[in-house]
Amino acid sequence: MVDAAIRSGTHERECVFEVFARHLPGGRRYGVVAGTGRLLDLIADFRFTDAELEWLRDNEVVYDKAIDWLADYRFTGNIWGYQEGELYFPGSPILVVDGTFAEAVLLETLALSVLNYDSAVASAAARMVSAASGRPLAEMGSRRTGERSAVAAARAAFIAGFGATSNLEAGRSWGIPTMGTAAHSFTLLHDTEEDAFRAQVAALGAGTTLLVDTYDVPAAVDLAVRVAGTGLGAVRIDSGDLPEQVAAVRRQLDALGATKTRITVTNDLDEFTIAALRAAPVDSYGVGTSVVTGSGSPAAGMVYKLVARKGSDGEWLSVAKRSAHKATVGGRKFPVRELDEAGRATAEVIHVGEPERATSRHRPLLVPLMNAGTPVERYRGAAGTALAREHRASAMAELPADAFRLSRGDPAIPTRYE
């Protein structure tokens, strides 16, 4: 497209592209925007190196004028979007890219690959946080996704309310609290389970978490308290009938005097199994596969569409697709979250063409993310990640009560165009 636009002389037309989802995956009631901070860094650094340009030339993907243009590429336009951690609904313009056609169209795959994955993870993670009813969750899914996706998933889950991750690179890169426990292999390494427990306690202290389901759970719980004392930090259960198992372990710990020893569970959990454990004496959860795969919806279904451009006469034109089931709404959008007198969200109102005058009942949703190709600093790095986590909590507080149902249903609030 860039090559052809350069040849036709249309590559420098000013354009507005928009990222949105036509629907929420899996019949969910809200989505959580995540990945924005990562995306800003990636766009700022997006360049074509000599090796890439040589490959494009040698394979005749594009030709000389396009090669020369790509050699100097950097995005110099403006980007607005929903603040990371914000909630979104069908049609929400979560990212608005304003630049020349060639500069902006090159960002499509980059923007969608980041926002689709990170938002899918964050949306699933937020449901798990709600199901946990205040009990802490740790992200432990690095072994169930790609090595780079693992770091992105840990960040997205943290934004959505998870308290920690087992991925140390996510801790180093994004300032996310890290944690971990021993695996079954550590127990199996030693001649006896007691030797394994003593080695772990000697290295990490009595406050560590001992894995108690390698062999026999009741025997391991008894041994764990005997080795670490009644000040044992926690035991982890990774198998079995969890409601029954957890209740039995809690009774056993209390009988042994380890009344403050916590119980954490990590057995293929998702939002539904977490909700089923609400009545069980679980203290914390470790979630792996389900969170890094979006709990059955590994992509958020977002698309990147041209919604406005300047014509040959320099005037702005709204443009839109008309194809069945994939029609788009043309024009620059100005979304607001409509709130009732109690501060509860009642609608996603999207003004087309002109912004509405701000009122106390309408919270504007677009914030500047990149100015003339330079990212807004407050949304980047560890500080930006922490800010996104805070914003997600405040946005969730606006949702009506039925938004937190785990069953399939309509979006928590309607989307209305004006």
Coordinates of C-alpha atoms in Angstrom, one line a residue:
M1 CA 0.0 0.0 0.0
V2 CA 2.8 2.4 0.8
D3 CA 4.6 1.6 -2.4
A4 CA 1.4 2.1 -4.5
A5 CA 0.5 5.3 -2.6
I6 CA 3.9 6.8 -3.2
R7 CA 3.6 6.0 -6.9
S8 CA 0.1 7.7 -7.1
G9 CA 1.2 10.7 -5.0
T10 CA -1.4 10.0 -2.2
H11 CA 1.0 8.8 0.5
E12 CA 1.2 12.2 2.2
R13 CA -2.5 12.8 2.5
E14 CA -3.4 13.5 6.0
C15 CA -5.5 10.7 7.5
V16 CA -7.2 9.6 10.7
F17 CA -7.0 5.9 11.7
E18 CA -8.9 4.5 14.6
V19 CA -8.6 1.3 16.7
F20 CA -11.8 -0.2 18.0
A21 CA -13.6 -3.5 18.6
R22 CA -16.9 -4.3 17.0
H23 CA -17.9 -6.4 19.9
L24 CA -16.6 -7.8 23.2
P25 CA -15.2 -11.3 23.0
G26 CA -17.0 -14.2 24.7
G27 CA -20.1 -12.3 25.6
R28 CA -18.3 -10.3 28.2
R29 CA -19.7 -7.1 29.6
Y30 CA -16.6 -4.8 29.4
G31 CA -13.0 -4.8 28.2
V32 CA -9.9 -3.3 29.7
V33 CA -7.5 -1.3 27.6
A34 CA -3.9 -2.5 28.0
G35 CA -0.6 -2.3 26.1
T36 CA -0.7 1.4 25.4
G37 CA 2.6 2.1 27.4
R38 CA 4.3 -0.6 25.5
L39 CA 3.0 0.6 22.2
L40 CA 4.2 4.1 22.7
D41 CA 7.8 2.8 23.2
L42 CA 7.5 0.6 20.1
I43 CA 6.2 3.3 17.9
A44 CA 8.9 5.8 19.0
D45 CA 11.6 3.2 18.1
F46 CA 10.0 1.9 14.9
R47 CA 12.7 2.1 12.2
F48 CA 13.8 0.1 9.1
T49 CA 17.4 -1.0 9.3
D50 CA 19.8 -1.6 6.4
A51 CA 19.3 -5.4 6.7
E52 CA 15.5 -5.0 6.4
L53 CA 15.7 -2.6 3.5
E54 CA 18.1 -4.8 1.7
W55 CA 15.7 -7.8 2.1
L56 CA 12.8 -5.7 0.8
R57 CA 14.8 -4.7 -2.2
D58 CA 16.2 -8.1 -3.0
N59 CA 12.8 -9.8 -2.8
E60 CA 11.1 -7.0 -4.8
V61 CA 8.5 -6.4 -2.1
V62 CA 8.7 -2.7 -2.7
Y63 CA 10.7 -0.6 -5.2
D64 CA 13.3 2.1 -5.0
K65 CA 11.2 5.1 -4.2
A66 CA 9.5 3.2 -1.3
I67 CA 12.9 1.9 -0.1
D68 CA 14.2 5.4 0.1
W69 CA 11.1 6.6 1.9
L70 CA 11.3 3.7 4.4
A71 CA 15.0 4.4 5.1
D72 CA 14.0 7.7 6.7
Y73 CA 10.8 6.4 8.3
R74 CA 9.8 7.6 11.7
F75 CA 6.3 8.4 12.9
T76 CA 5.8 12.2 13.2
G77 CA 2.1 12.4 13.7
N78 CA -0.2 12.6 16.8
I79 CA -1.9 9.9 18.7
W80 CA -4.8 10.2 21.1
G81 CA -6.5 7.3 22.9
Y82 CA -8.2 5.9 26.0
Q83 CA -5.8 6.1 28.9
E84 CA -4.3 2.7 29.6
G85 CA -6.4 0.9 32.2
E86 CA -9.6 2.5 30.9
L87 CA -12.6 0.3 30.1
Y88 CA -13.9 0.0 26.6
F89 CA -17.1 -1.2 24.9
P90 CA -18.1 -2.0 21.3
G91 CA -17.2 0.9 19.0
S92 CA -15.0 2.7 21.6
P93 CA -12.2 4.5 19.6
I94 CA -9.4 3.4 22.0
L95 CA -6.7 4.7 19.7
V96 CA -6.8 7.6 17.2
V97 CA -3.8 8.0 14.9
D98 CA -3.4 11.2 13.0
G99 CA -0.7 11.4 10.4
T100 CA 0.0 11.0 6.7
F101 CA -1.4 7.8 5.1
A102 CA 2.0 6.2 4.7
E103 CA 3.3 7.0 8.2
A104 CA 0.0 5.9 9.9
V105 CA -0.8 2.8 7.8
L106 CA 2.5 1.2 8.7
L107 CA 1.5 1.1 12.4
E108 CA -1.5 -1.1 11.8
T109 CA 0.1 -4.5 12.6
L110 CA 2.2 -3.1 15.5
A111 CA -0.8 -1.4 17.1
L112 CA -3.2 -4.3 16.7
S113 CA -0.7 -7.0 17.8
V114 CA 0.0 -5.1 21.1
L115 CA -3.5 -3.9 21.9
N116 CA -5.3 -7.0 20.9
Y117 CA -3.2 -9.3 23.1
D118 CA -2.6 -7.1 26.1
S119 CA -6.2 -6.0 26.2
A120 CA -7.4 -9.6 26.0
V121 CA -5.2 -10.6 28.9
A122 CA -6.2 -7.5 31.0
S123 CA -9.9 -8.1 30.3
A124 CA -9.7 -11.7 31.4
A125 CA -7.5 -10.8 34.4
A126 CA -10.0 -8.1 35.6
R127 CA -12.8 -10.7 35.7
M128 CA -10.5 -13.0 37.8
V129 CA -9.8 -10.1 40.2
S130 CA -13.5 -9.5 40.6
A131 CA -14.2 -13.2 41.2
A132 CA -11.4 -13.3 43.8
S133 CA -13.3 -10.8 46.0
G134 CA -10.3 -9.1 47.3
R135 CA -8.0 -12.1 47.7
P136 CA -4.6 -11.6 45.9
L137 CA -3.7 -13.1 42.6
A138 CA -0.3 -13.8 41.1
E139 CA 0.3 -14.2 37.4
M140 CA 2.3 -17.4 36.7
G141 CA 1.7 -18.1 33.0
S142 CA 5.1 -17.6 31.4
R143 CA 5.4 -21.2 30.3
R144 CA 2.1 -21.1 28.5
T145 CA 2.8 -18.4 26.0
G146 CA 5.6 -16.9 23.9
E147 CA 8.7 -15.6 25.7
R148 CA 8.0 -12.0 24.8
S149 CA 4.2 -12.4 25.3
A150 CA 5.0 -13.6 28.8
V151 CA 6.3 -10.3 29.8
A152 CA 3.5 -8.4 28.2
A153 CA 0.9 -10.7 29.8
A154 CA 2.4 -10.1 33.3
R155 CA 2.2 -6.4 32.7
A156 CA -1.4 -6.5 31.5
A157 CA -2.5 -8.7 34.4
F158 CA -0.9 -6.3 36.9
I159 CA -2.7 -3.4 35.3
A160 CA -6.0 -5.4 35.7
G161 CA -5.4 -5.9 39.4
F162 CA -3.1 -8.9 39.9
G163 CA -0.7 -8.3 42.7
A164 CA 2.5 -10.0 41.5
T165 CA 4.1 -12.1 38.7
S166 CA 6.5 -15.0 38.6
N167 CA 8.2 -13.4 35.6
L168 CA 11.3 -11.6 36.7
E169 CA 11.8 -9.8 33.4
A170 CA 8.4 -8.2 33.9
G171 CA 9.6 -7.0 37.3
R172 CA 12.8 -5.6 35.9
S173 CA 11.2 -3.9 32.9
W174 CA 7.9 -2.6 34.4
G175 CA 8.4 -2.5 38.2
I176 CA 5.8 -5.3 38.8
P177 CA 6.2 -7.1 42.2
T178 CA 7.6 -10.6 41.8
M179 CA 7.0 -13.8 43.6
G180 CA 7.4 -17.5 43.2
T181 CA 7.3 -20.9 44.8
A182 CA 9.2 -24.2 44.4
A183 CA 8.1 -26.6 41.7
H184 CA 7.5 -30.4 42.2
S185 CA 10.9 -31.0 40.6
F186 CA 12.6 -29.4 43.7
T187 CA 10.9 -31.9 45.9
L188 CA 11.7 -34.8 43.6
L189 CA 15.3 -33.8 43.5
H190 CA 15.8 -34.6 47.1
D191 CA 16.0 -38.0 48.7
T192 CA 13.0 -37.2 50.9
E193 CA 10.3 -34.5 51.1
E194 CA 11.6 -33.5 54.4
D195 CA 15.1 -32.8 52.9
A196 CA 13.4 -30.6 50.2
F197 CA 11.4 -28.6 52.8
R198 CA 14.5 -28.2 55.0
A199 CA 16.6 -27.0 52.1
Q200 CA 13.9 -24.4 51.1
V201 CA 13.4 -23.1 54.6
A202 CA 17.1 -22.9 55.1
A203 CA 17.4 -20.7 52.0
L204 CA 14.3 -18.6 52.2
G205 CA 13.2 -18.7 55.9
A206 CA 10.0 -20.0 57.5
G207 CA 8.0 -17.4 55.7
T208 CA 8.4 -19.3 52.4
T209 CA 5.6 -21.2 50.6
L210 CA 6.0 -25.0 50.6
L211 CA 4.4 -27.1 47.9
V212 CA 2.5 -29.9 49.7
D213 CA 0.9 -32.0 47.0
T214 CA 3.9 -33.9 45.5
Y215 CA 3.1 -37.1 47.4
D216 CA 0.5 -37.1 50.2
V217 CA -1.1 -33.8 51.1
P218 CA -1.9 -34.5 54.8
A219 CA 1.5 -36.0 55.5
A220 CA 3.2 -33.0 53.7
V221 CA 1.2 -30.4 55.7
D222 CA 2.2 -32.1 58.9
L223 CA 5.8 -32.3 57.8
A224 CA 5.8 -28.6 56.6
V225 CA 4.8 -27.3 60.0
R226 CA 7.2 -29.6 61.7
V227 CA 10.1 -28.3 59.6
A228 CA 9.2 -24.6 59.4
G229 CA 7.2 -24.2 62.6
T230 CA 3.8 -22.7 63.1
G231 CA 5.2 -19.5 61.5
L232 CA 5.2 -21.2 58.1
G233 CA 4.3 -18.5 55.5
A234 CA 2.1 -20.6 53.2
V235 CA 1.4 -23.9 51.6
R236 CA 0.6 -24.3 48.0
I237 CA -1.9 -26.8 46.5
D238 CA -1.7 -27.6 42.8
S239 CA -4.0 -30.6 42.3
G240 CA -7.1 -32.4 43.6
D241 CA -10.6 -31.4 44.4
L242 CA -9.7 -27.9 45.5
P243 CA -12.8 -26.9 47.6
E244 CA -12.6 -30.1 49.7
Q245 CA -8.8 -30.2 49.7
V246 CA -8.4 -26.6 50.8
A247 CA -11.0 -27.0 53.7
A248 CA -9.2 -30.1 54.9
V249 CA -5.8 -28.4 54.8
R250 CA -7.1 -25.4 56.7
R251 CA -8.5 -27.6 59.4
Q252 CA -5.2 -29.4 59.7
L253 CA -3.1 -26.2 59.8
D254 CA -5.3 -24.8 62.5
A255 CA -5.1 -28.0 64.5
L256 CA -1.3 -27.9 64.3
G257 CA -1.3 -24.3 65.6
A258 CA -0.3 -22.8 62.2
T259 CA -3.4 -20.5 62.2
K260 CA -1.7 -17.8 60.2
T261 CA -0.2 -20.0 57.6
R262 CA -1.8 -19.1 54.3
I263 CA -3.1 -21.4 51.6
T264 CA -2.5 -20.6 47.9
V265 CA -3.9 -22.6 45.0
T266 CA -2.6 -22.9 41.5
N267 CA -4.5 -25.7 39.7
D268 CA -5.5 -24.5 36.1
L269 CA -7.6 -21.7 37.6
D270 CA -9.8 -19.3 35.6
E271 CA -12.5 -16.8 36.7
F272 CA -15.1 -19.5 37.0
T273 CA -13.0 -21.8 39.3
I274 CA -11.9 -18.8 41.3
A275 CA -15.6 -17.8 41.8
A276 CA -16.4 -21.4 42.8
L277 CA -13.8 -21.2 45.6
R278 CA -15.3 -18.1 47.2
A279 CA -16.6 -20.1 50.1
A280 CA -13.3 -22.0 50.6
P281 CA -10.6 -20.8 52.9
V282 CA -8.2 -19.9 50.1
D283 CA -5.9 -16.9 50.8
S284 CA -4.5 -16.4 47.4
Y285 CA -4.4 -17.7 43.8
G286 CA -1.8 -18.3 41.2
V287 CA -3.1 -18.2 37.6
G288 CA -1.2 -19.4 34.6
T289 CA -2.7 -20.6 31.3
S290 CA -6.1 -18.9 31.5
V291 CA -4.8 -15.4 32.1
V292 CA -2.1 -15.4 29.4
T293 CA -4.5 -16.8 26.8
G294 CA -7.3 -14.4 27.7
S295 CA -9.3 -17.1 29.3
G296 CA -10.6 -18.5 26.0
S297 CA -10.4 -15.2 24.1
P298 CA -6.7 -14.7 23.2
A299 CA -7.4 -11.6 21.1
A300 CA -9.6 -8.7 21.8
G301 CA -11.0 -8.5 18.2
M302 CA -9.8 -4.9 17.6
V303 CA -9.4 -3.5 14.1
Y304 CA -7.5 -0.5 12.6
K305 CA -9.6 1.5 10.2
L306 CA -9.3 4.7 8.2
V307 CA -12.2 7.0 9.3
A308 CA -11.2 10.4 7.8
R309 CA -8.8 11.8 5.2
K310 CA -8.1 15.0 3.4
G311 CA -9.1 15.1 -0.2
S312 CA -7.2 16.6 -3.1
D313 CA -8.8 19.9 -2.3
G314 CA -7.5 19.9 1.2
E315 CA -10.9 19.4 2.8
W316 CA -11.6 16.7 5.4
L317 CA -13.8 13.8 4.3
S318 CA -15.3 11.1 6.5
V319 CA -14.8 7.6 5.1
A320 CA -16.3 4.3 6.1
K321 CA -16.8 0.7 5.0
R322 CA -20.2 -0.4 4.0
S323 CA -19.7 -4.2 3.8
A324 CA -22.2 -6.4 5.6
H325 CA -21.5 -7.0 9.2
K326 CA -18.3 -5.0 9.0
A327 CA -19.5 -1.5 8.4
T328 CA -17.7 1.3 10.1
V329 CA -18.7 4.7 11.3
G330 CA -16.7 7.4 9.5
G331 CA -15.4 10.7 10.9
R332 CA -13.2 11.8 13.8
K333 CA -14.7 10.6 17.1
F334 CA -14.9 12.3 20.5
P335 CA -16.0 9.7 23.1
V336 CA -17.3 10.4 26.6
R337 CA -18.5 8.1 29.4
E338 CA -22.0 9.2 30.5
L339 CA -22.5 9.0 34.3
D340 CA -25.6 9.2 36.4
E341 CA -25.9 11.3 39.6
A342 CA -24.2 8.6 41.7
G343 CA -21.2 8.4 39.3
R344 CA -22.2 5.1 37.7
A345 CA -21.6 4.7 34.0
T346 CA -24.8 4.6 31.9
A347 CA -23.5 4.9 28.3
E348 CA -20.5 5.2 26.0
V349 CA -21.4 8.3 24.0
I350 CA -19.4 8.8 20.9
H351 CA -19.7 12.2 19.2
V352 CA -18.8 12.2 15.6
G353 CA -17.2 15.3 14.0
E354 CA -17.2 17.7 16.9
P355 CA -16.6 17.3 20.6
E356 CA -19.4 18.0 23.1
R357 CA -19.0 20.7 25.7
A358 CA -17.7 19.1 28.9
T359 CA -20.2 18.5 31.7
S360 CA -20.0 16.9 35.1
R361 CA -22.1 14.0 33.7
H362 CA -19.8 13.3 30.8
R363 CA -16.2 12.2 31.4
P364 CA -14.0 12.7 28.3
L365 CA -12.1 9.5 27.3
L366 CA -9.4 10.6 24.9
V367 CA -6.1 11.8 26.2
P368 CA -3.0 12.8 24.2
L369 CA -0.5 9.9 23.9
M370 CA 2.0 11.1 21.3
N371 CA 2.7 14.6 20.0
A372 CA 4.6 15.1 16.7
G373 CA 6.0 11.6 17.1
T374 CA 7.1 12.0 20.7
P375 CA 5.3 9.9 23.4
V376 CA 3.8 11.5 26.4
E377 CA 6.2 10.5 29.2
R378 CA 3.7 10.0 32.0
Y379 CA 2.3 6.9 30.3
R380 CA 5.7 5.1 29.8
G381 CA 7.8 2.8 31.9
A382 CA 7.1 1.5 35.4
A383 CA 5.4 4.8 36.4
G384 CA 3.1 4.6 33.5
T385 CA 2.3 1.0 34.3
A386 CA 1.4 1.9 37.9
L387 CA -0.7 4.8 36.7
A388 CA -2.6 2.4 34.4
R389 CA -3.3 0.1 37.3
E390 CA -4.7 3.0 39.3
H391 CA -6.8 4.2 36.4
R392 CA -8.3 0.8 35.9
A393 CA -9.4 0.6 39.5
S394 CA -11.2 4.0 39.3
A395 CA -12.8 3.1 35.9
M396 CA -14.1 -0.2 37.3
A397 CA -15.7 1.7 40.2
E398 CA -18.0 3.4 37.8
L399 CA -19.5 0.1 36.5
P400 CA -23.0 -0.9 37.4
A401 CA -23.3 -4.0 39.6
D402 CA -24.5 -6.4 36.8
A403 CA -21.2 -5.7 34.9
F404 CA -19.5 -8.1 37.2
R405 CA -21.5 -11.2 36.3
L406 CA -19.4 -13.9 34.7
S407 CA -22.2 -15.3 32.6
R408 CA -22.4 -14.3 28.9
G409 CA -24.4 -11.1 28.4
D410 CA -24.7 -7.7 26.7
P411 CA -22.1 -5.0 27.3
A412 CA -22.6 -3.4 30.7
I413 CA -23.5 0.0 29.1
P414 CA -24.7 0.7 25.6
T415 CA -22.7 2.6 22.9
R416 CA -24.5 5.6 21.4
Y417 CA -23.3 7.7 18.5
E418 CA -24.3 11.4 18.4

